[in-house]
PDB file of C-alpha atoms in Angstrom:
ATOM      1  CA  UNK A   1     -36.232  23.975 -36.517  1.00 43.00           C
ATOM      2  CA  UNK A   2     -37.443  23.861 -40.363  1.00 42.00           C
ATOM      3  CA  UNK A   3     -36.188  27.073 -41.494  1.00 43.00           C
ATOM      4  CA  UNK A   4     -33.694  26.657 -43.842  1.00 39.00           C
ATOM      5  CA  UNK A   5     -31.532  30.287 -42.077  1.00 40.00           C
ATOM      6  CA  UNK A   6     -32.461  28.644 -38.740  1.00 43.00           C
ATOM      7  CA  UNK A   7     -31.102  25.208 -39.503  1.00 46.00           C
ATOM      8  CA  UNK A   8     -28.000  26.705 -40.811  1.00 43.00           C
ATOM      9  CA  UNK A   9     -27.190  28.382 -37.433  1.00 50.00           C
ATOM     10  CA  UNK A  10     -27.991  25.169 -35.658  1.00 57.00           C
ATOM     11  CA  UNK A  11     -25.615  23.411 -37.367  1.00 59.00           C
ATOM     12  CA  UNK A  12     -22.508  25.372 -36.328  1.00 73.00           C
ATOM     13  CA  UNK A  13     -20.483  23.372 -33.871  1.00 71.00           C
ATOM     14  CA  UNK A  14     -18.925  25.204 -30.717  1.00 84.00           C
ATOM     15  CA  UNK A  15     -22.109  27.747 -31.039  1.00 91.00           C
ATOM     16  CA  UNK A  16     -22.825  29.572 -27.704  1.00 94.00           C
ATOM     17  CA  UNK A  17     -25.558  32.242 -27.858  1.00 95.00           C
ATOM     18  CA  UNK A  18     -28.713  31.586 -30.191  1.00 94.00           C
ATOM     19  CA  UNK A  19     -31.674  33.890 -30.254  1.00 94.00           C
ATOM     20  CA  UNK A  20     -35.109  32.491 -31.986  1.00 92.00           C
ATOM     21  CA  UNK A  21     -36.820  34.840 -30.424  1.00 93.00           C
ATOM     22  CA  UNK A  22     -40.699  35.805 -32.706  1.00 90.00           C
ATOM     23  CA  UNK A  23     -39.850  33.313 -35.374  1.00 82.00           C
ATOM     24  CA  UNK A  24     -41.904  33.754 -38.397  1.00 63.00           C
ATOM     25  CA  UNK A  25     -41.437  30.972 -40.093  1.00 58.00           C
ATOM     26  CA  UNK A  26     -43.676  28.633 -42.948  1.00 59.00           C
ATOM     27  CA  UNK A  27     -46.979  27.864 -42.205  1.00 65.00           C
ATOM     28  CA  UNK A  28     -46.848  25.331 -39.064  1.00 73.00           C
ATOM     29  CA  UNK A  29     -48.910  22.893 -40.542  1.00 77.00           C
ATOM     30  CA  UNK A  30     -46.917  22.400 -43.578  1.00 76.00           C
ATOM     31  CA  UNK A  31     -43.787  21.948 -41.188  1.00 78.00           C
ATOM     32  CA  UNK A  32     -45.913  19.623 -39.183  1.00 80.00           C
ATOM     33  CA  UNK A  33     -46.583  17.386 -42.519  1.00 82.00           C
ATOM     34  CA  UNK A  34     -43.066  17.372 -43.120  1.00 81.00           C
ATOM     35  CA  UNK A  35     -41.773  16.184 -39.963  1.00 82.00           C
ATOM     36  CA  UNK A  36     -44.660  13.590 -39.168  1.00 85.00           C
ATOM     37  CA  UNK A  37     -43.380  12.415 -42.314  1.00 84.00           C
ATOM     38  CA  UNK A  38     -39.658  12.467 -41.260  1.00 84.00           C
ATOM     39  CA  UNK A  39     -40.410  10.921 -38.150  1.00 86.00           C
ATOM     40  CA  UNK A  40     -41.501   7.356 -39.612  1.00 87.00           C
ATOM     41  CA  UNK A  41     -38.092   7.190 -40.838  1.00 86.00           C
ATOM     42  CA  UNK A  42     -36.352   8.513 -37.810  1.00 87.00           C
ATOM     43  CA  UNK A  43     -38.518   8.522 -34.551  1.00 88.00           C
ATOM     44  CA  UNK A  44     -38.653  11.323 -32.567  1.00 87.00           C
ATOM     45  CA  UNK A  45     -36.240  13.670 -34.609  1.00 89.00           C
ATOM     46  CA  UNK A  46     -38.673  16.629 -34.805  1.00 89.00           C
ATOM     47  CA  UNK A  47     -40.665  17.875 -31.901  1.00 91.00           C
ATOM     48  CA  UNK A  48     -43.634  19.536 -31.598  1.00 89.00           C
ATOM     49  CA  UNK A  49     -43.477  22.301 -29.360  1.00 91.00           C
ATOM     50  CA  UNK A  50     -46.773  24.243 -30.259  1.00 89.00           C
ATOM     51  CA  UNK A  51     -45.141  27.018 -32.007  1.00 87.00           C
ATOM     52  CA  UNK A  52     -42.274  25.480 -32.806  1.00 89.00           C
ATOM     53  CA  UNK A  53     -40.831  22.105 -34.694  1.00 88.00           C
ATOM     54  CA  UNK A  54     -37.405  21.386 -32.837  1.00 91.00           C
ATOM     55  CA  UNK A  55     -35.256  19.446 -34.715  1.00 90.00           C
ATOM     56  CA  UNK A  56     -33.233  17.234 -32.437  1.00 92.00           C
ATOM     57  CA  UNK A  57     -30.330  16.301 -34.566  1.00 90.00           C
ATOM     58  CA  UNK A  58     -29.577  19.863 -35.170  1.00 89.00           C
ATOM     59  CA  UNK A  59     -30.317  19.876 -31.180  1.00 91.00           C
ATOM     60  CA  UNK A  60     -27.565  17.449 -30.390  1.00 91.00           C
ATOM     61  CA  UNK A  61     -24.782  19.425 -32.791  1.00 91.00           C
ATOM     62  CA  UNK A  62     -24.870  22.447 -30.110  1.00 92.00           C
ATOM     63  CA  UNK A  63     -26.535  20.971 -27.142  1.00 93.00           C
ATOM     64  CA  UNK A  64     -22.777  20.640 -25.216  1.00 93.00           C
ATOM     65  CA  UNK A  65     -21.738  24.159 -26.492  1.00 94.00           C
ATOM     66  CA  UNK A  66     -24.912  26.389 -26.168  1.00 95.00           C
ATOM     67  CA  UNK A  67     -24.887  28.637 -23.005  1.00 97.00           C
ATOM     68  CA  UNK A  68     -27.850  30.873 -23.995  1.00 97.00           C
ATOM     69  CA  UNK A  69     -31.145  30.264 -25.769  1.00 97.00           C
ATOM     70  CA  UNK A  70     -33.900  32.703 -26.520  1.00 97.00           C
ATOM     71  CA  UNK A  71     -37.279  31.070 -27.567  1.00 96.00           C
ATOM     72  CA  UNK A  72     -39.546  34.208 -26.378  1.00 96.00           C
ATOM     73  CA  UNK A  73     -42.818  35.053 -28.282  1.00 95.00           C
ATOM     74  CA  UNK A  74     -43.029  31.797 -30.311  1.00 93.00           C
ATOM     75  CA  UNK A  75     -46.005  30.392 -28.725  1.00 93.00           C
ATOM     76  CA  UNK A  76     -44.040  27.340 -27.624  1.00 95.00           C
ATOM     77  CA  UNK A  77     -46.376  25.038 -24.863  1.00 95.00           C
ATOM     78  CA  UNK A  78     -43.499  22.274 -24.159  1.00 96.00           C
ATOM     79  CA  UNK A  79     -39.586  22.123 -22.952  1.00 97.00           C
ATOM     80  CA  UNK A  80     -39.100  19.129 -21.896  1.00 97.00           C
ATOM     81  CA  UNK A  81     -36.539  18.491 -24.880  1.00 95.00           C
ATOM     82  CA  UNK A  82     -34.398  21.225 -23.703  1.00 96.00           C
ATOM     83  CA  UNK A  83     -33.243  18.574 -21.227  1.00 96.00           C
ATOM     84  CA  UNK A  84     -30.401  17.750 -23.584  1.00 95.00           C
ATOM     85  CA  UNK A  85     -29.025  21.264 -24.095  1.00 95.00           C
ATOM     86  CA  UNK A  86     -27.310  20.621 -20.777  1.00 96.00           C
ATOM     87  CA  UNK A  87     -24.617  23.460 -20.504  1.00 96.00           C
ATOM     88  CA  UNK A  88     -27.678  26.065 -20.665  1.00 97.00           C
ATOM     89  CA  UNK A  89     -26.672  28.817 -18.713  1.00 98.00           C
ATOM     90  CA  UNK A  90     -29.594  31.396 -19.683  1.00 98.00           C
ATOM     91  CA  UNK A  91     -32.595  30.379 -21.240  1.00 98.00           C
ATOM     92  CA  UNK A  92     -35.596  33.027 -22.254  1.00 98.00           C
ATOM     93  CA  UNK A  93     -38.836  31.377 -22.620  1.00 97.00           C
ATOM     94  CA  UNK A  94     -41.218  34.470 -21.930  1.00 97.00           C
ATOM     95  CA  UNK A  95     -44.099  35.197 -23.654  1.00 96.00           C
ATOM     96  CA  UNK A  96     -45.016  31.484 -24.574  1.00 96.00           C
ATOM     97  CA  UNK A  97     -47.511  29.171 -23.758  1.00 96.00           C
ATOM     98  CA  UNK A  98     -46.159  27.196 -21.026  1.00 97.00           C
ATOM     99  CA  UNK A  99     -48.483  25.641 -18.891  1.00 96.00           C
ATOM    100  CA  UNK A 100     -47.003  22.451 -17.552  1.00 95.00           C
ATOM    101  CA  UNK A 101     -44.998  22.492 -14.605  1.00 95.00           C
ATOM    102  CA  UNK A 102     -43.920  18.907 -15.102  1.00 96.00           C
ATOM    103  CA  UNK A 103     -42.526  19.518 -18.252  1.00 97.00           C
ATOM    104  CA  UNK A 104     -40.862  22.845 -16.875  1.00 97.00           C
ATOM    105  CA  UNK A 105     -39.057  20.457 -14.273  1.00 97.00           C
ATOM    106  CA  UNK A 106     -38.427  17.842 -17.050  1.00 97.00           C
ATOM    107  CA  UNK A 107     -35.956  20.806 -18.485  1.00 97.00           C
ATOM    108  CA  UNK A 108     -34.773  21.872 -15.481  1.00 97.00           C
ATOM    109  CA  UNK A 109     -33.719  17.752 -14.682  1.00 96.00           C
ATOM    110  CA  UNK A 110     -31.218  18.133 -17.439  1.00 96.00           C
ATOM    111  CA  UNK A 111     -29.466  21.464 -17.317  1.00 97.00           C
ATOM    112  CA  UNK A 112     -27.138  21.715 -14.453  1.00 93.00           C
ATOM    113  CA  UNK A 113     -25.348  25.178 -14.812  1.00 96.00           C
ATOM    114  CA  UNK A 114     -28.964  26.930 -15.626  1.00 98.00           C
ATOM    115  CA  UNK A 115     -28.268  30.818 -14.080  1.00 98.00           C
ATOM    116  CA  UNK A 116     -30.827  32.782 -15.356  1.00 98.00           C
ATOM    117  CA  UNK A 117     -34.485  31.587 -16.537  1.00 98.00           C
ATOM    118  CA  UNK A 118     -37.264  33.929 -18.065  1.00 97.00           C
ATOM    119  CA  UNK A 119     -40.920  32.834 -17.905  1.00 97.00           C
ATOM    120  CA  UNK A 120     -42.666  35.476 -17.700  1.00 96.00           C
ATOM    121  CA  UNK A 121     -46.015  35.740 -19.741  1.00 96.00           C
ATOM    122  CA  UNK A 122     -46.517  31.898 -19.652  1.00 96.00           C
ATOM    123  CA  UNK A 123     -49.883  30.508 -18.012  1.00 95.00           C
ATOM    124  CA  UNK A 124     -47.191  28.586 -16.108  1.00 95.00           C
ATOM    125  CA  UNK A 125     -46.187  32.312 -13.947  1.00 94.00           C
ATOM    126  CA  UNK A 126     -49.859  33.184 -13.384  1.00 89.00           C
ATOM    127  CA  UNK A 127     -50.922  33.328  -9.611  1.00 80.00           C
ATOM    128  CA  UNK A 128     -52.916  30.344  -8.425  1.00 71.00           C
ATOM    129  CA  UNK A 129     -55.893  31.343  -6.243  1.00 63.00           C
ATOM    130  CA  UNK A 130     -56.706  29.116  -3.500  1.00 54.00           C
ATOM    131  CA  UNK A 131     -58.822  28.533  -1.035  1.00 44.00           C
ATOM    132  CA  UNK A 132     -56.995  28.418   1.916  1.00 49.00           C
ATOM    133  CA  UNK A 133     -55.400  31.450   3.610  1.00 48.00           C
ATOM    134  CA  UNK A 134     -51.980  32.487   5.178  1.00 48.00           C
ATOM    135  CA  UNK A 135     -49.898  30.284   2.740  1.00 49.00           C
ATOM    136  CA  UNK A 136     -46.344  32.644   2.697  1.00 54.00           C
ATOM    137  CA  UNK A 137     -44.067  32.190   0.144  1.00 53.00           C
ATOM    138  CA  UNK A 138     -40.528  33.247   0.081  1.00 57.00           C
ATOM    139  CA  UNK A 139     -41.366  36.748  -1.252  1.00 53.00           C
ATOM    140  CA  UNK A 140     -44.001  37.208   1.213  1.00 50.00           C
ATOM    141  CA  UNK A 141     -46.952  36.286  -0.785  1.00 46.00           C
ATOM    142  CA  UNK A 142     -50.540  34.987   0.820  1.00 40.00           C
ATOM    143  CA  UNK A 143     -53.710  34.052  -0.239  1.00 36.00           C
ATOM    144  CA  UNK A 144     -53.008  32.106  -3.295  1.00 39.00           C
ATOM    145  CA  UNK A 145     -51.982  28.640  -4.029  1.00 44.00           C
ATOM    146  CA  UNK A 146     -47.714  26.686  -4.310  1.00 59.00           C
ATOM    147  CA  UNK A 147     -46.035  30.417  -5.790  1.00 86.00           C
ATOM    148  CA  UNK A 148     -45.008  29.155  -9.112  1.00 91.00           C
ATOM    149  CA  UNK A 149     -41.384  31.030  -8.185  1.00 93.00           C
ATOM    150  CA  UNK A 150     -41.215  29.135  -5.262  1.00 94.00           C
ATOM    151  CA  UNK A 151     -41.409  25.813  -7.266  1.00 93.00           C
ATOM    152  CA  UNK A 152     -39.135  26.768  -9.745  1.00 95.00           C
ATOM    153  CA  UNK A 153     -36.605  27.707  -7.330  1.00 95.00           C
ATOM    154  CA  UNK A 154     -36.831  23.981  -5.982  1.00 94.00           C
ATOM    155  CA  UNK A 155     -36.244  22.510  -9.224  1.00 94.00           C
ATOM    156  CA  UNK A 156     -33.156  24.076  -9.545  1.00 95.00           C
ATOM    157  CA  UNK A 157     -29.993  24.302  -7.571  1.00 93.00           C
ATOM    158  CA  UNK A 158     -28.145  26.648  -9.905  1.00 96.00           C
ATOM    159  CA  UNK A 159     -30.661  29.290 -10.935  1.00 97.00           C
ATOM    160  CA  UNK A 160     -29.903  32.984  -9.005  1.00 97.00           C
ATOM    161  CA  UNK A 161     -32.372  34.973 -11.101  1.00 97.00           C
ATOM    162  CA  UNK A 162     -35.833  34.220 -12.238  1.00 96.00           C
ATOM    163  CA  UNK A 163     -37.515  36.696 -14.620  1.00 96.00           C
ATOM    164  CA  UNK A 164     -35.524  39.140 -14.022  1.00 96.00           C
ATOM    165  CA  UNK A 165     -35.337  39.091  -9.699  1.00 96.00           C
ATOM    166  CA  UNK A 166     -32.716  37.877  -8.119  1.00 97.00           C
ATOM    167  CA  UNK A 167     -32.903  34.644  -6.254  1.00 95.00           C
ATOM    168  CA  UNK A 168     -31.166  35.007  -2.583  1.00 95.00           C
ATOM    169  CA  UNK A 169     -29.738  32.323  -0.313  1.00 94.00           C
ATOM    170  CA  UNK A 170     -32.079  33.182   2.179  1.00 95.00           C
ATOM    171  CA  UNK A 171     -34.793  32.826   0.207  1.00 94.00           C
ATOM    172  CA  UNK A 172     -33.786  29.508  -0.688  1.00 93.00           C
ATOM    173  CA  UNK A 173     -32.797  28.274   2.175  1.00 94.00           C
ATOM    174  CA  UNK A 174     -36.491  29.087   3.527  1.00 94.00           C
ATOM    175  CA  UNK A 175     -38.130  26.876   0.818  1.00 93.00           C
ATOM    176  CA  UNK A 176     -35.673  24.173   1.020  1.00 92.00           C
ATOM    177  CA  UNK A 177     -36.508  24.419   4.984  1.00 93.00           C
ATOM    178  CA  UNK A 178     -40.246  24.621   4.478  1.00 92.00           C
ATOM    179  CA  UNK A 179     -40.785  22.032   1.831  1.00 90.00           C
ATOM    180  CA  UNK A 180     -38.952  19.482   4.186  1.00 93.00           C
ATOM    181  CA  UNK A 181     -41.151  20.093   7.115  1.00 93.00           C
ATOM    182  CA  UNK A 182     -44.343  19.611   4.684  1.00 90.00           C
ATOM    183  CA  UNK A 183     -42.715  16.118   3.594  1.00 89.00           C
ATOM    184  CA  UNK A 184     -42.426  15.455   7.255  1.00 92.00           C
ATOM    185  CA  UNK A 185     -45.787  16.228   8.444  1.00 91.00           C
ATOM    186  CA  UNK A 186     -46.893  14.377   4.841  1.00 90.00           C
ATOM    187  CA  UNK A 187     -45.266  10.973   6.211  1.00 91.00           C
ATOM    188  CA  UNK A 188     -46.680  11.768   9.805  1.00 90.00           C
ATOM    189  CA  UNK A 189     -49.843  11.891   8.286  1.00 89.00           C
ATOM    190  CA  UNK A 190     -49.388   8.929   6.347  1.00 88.00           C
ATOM    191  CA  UNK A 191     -48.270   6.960   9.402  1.00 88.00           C
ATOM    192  CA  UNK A 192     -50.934   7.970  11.715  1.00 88.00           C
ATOM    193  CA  UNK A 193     -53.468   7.517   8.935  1.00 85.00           C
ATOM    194  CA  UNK A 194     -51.996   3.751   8.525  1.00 76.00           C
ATOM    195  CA  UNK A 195     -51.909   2.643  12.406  1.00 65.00           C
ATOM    196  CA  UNK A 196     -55.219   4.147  12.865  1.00 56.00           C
ATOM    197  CA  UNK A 197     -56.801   1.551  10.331  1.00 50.00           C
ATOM    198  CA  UNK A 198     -55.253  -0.747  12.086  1.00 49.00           C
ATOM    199  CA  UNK A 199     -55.923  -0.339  15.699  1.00 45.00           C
ATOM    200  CA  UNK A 200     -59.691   0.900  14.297  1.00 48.00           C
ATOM    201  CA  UNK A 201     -59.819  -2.995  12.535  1.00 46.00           C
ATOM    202  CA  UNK A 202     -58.746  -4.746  15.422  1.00 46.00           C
ATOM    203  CA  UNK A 203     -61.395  -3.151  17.663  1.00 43.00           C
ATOM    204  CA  UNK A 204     -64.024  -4.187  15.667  1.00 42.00           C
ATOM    205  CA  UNK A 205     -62.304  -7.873  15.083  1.00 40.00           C
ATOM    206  CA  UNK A 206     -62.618  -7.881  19.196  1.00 36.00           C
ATOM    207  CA  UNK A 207     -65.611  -6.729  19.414  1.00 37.00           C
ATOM    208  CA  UNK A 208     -66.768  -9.450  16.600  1.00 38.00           C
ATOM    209  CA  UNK A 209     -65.368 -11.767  18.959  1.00 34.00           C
ATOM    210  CA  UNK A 210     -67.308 -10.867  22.061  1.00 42.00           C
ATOM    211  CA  UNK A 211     -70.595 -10.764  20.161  1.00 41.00           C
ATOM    212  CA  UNK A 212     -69.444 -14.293  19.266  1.00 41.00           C
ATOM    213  CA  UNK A 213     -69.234 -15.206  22.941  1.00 43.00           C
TER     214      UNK A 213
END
């Protein structure tokens, strides 16, 4: 991060709790100047999260240390570079401007001790309408589309509360239950989809042959 205060507390080894919570810092653009032009000489030091420019070498100093992280309110729209921070234990994100769940998962691939995870007031944690009807999740939900909790909860082994409610081994269980079945009736599909062409293409070869007769 730019800030010269911000840098600072970066750059303490064995650090465990930061809070960057509503950063006000320079005008972005000037930041974003700056580290386009740092990152001819070093690729991919600073990232641009949106809100934020994350500098990765002061990244790396803490990443094995730092158990908790507070990025709320800093209109941030990417995470994926929180991958390296591995020994996360708490991370707050709310308030942001989340909106990828692919980069959400890209995170989650990376921090293997992640216990608690704020995301509420992303785009990310609105409800989905759908279509269909009936579609349950674990907290009882219908009527709207894949419950964003529910696919958070997959992505991460470790986590036991999500903004703020308390994920149960029930509740995981179910989804771990439910999202095999769908894979299974997925590659049922897929099967019966792929003999069908091919029964459907010899009947007509036959036929060909008949007319041919």
């Amino acid at each position: 991060v730019p800030h010269s205060r911000v840098r600072s507390r970066l750059s303490i080894p064995g650090l465990e709790e930061l809070d960057l919570s509503r950063q006000q810092p320079t005008p972005l653009e000037d930041q974003r100047e700056r580290a386009a032009a740092m990152n001819e000489a070093e690729p991919g030091r600073f990232v641009d999260a949106g809100g934020m420019i994350f500098d990765m070498a002061s990244i790396a100093t803490i990443a094995r240390s730092l158990r908790i992280l507070e990025l709320a309110d800093n209109g941030i729209t990417t995470v994926a570079h929180l991958c390296y921070c591995g020994s996360l234990q708490e991370v707050v994100l709310s308030n942001n401007a989340i909106a990828d769940m692919q980069d959400l998962a890209q995170m989650l691939s990376g921090i293997q001790y992640l216990q608690k995870l704020e995301l509420s007031g992303n785009p990310i944690a609105e409800p989905k309408p759908t279509a269909g009807k009936g579609v349950k999740s674990a907290g009882g939900r219908s009527g709207v589309g894949p419950s964003y909790r529910d696919e958070v909860v997959l992505m991460s082994e470790t986590l036991s509360v999500l903004d703020g409610k308390e994920i149960t081994m029930q509740q995981r269980k179910f989804l771990q239950d439910r999202e095999m079945m769908r894979r299974r009736r997925r590659q049922a599909k897929a099967a019966a989809k792929g003999g069908g062409g091919g029964v459907r293409g010899g009947a007509g070869h036959a036929a060909a042959l008949e007319g041919m007769g």
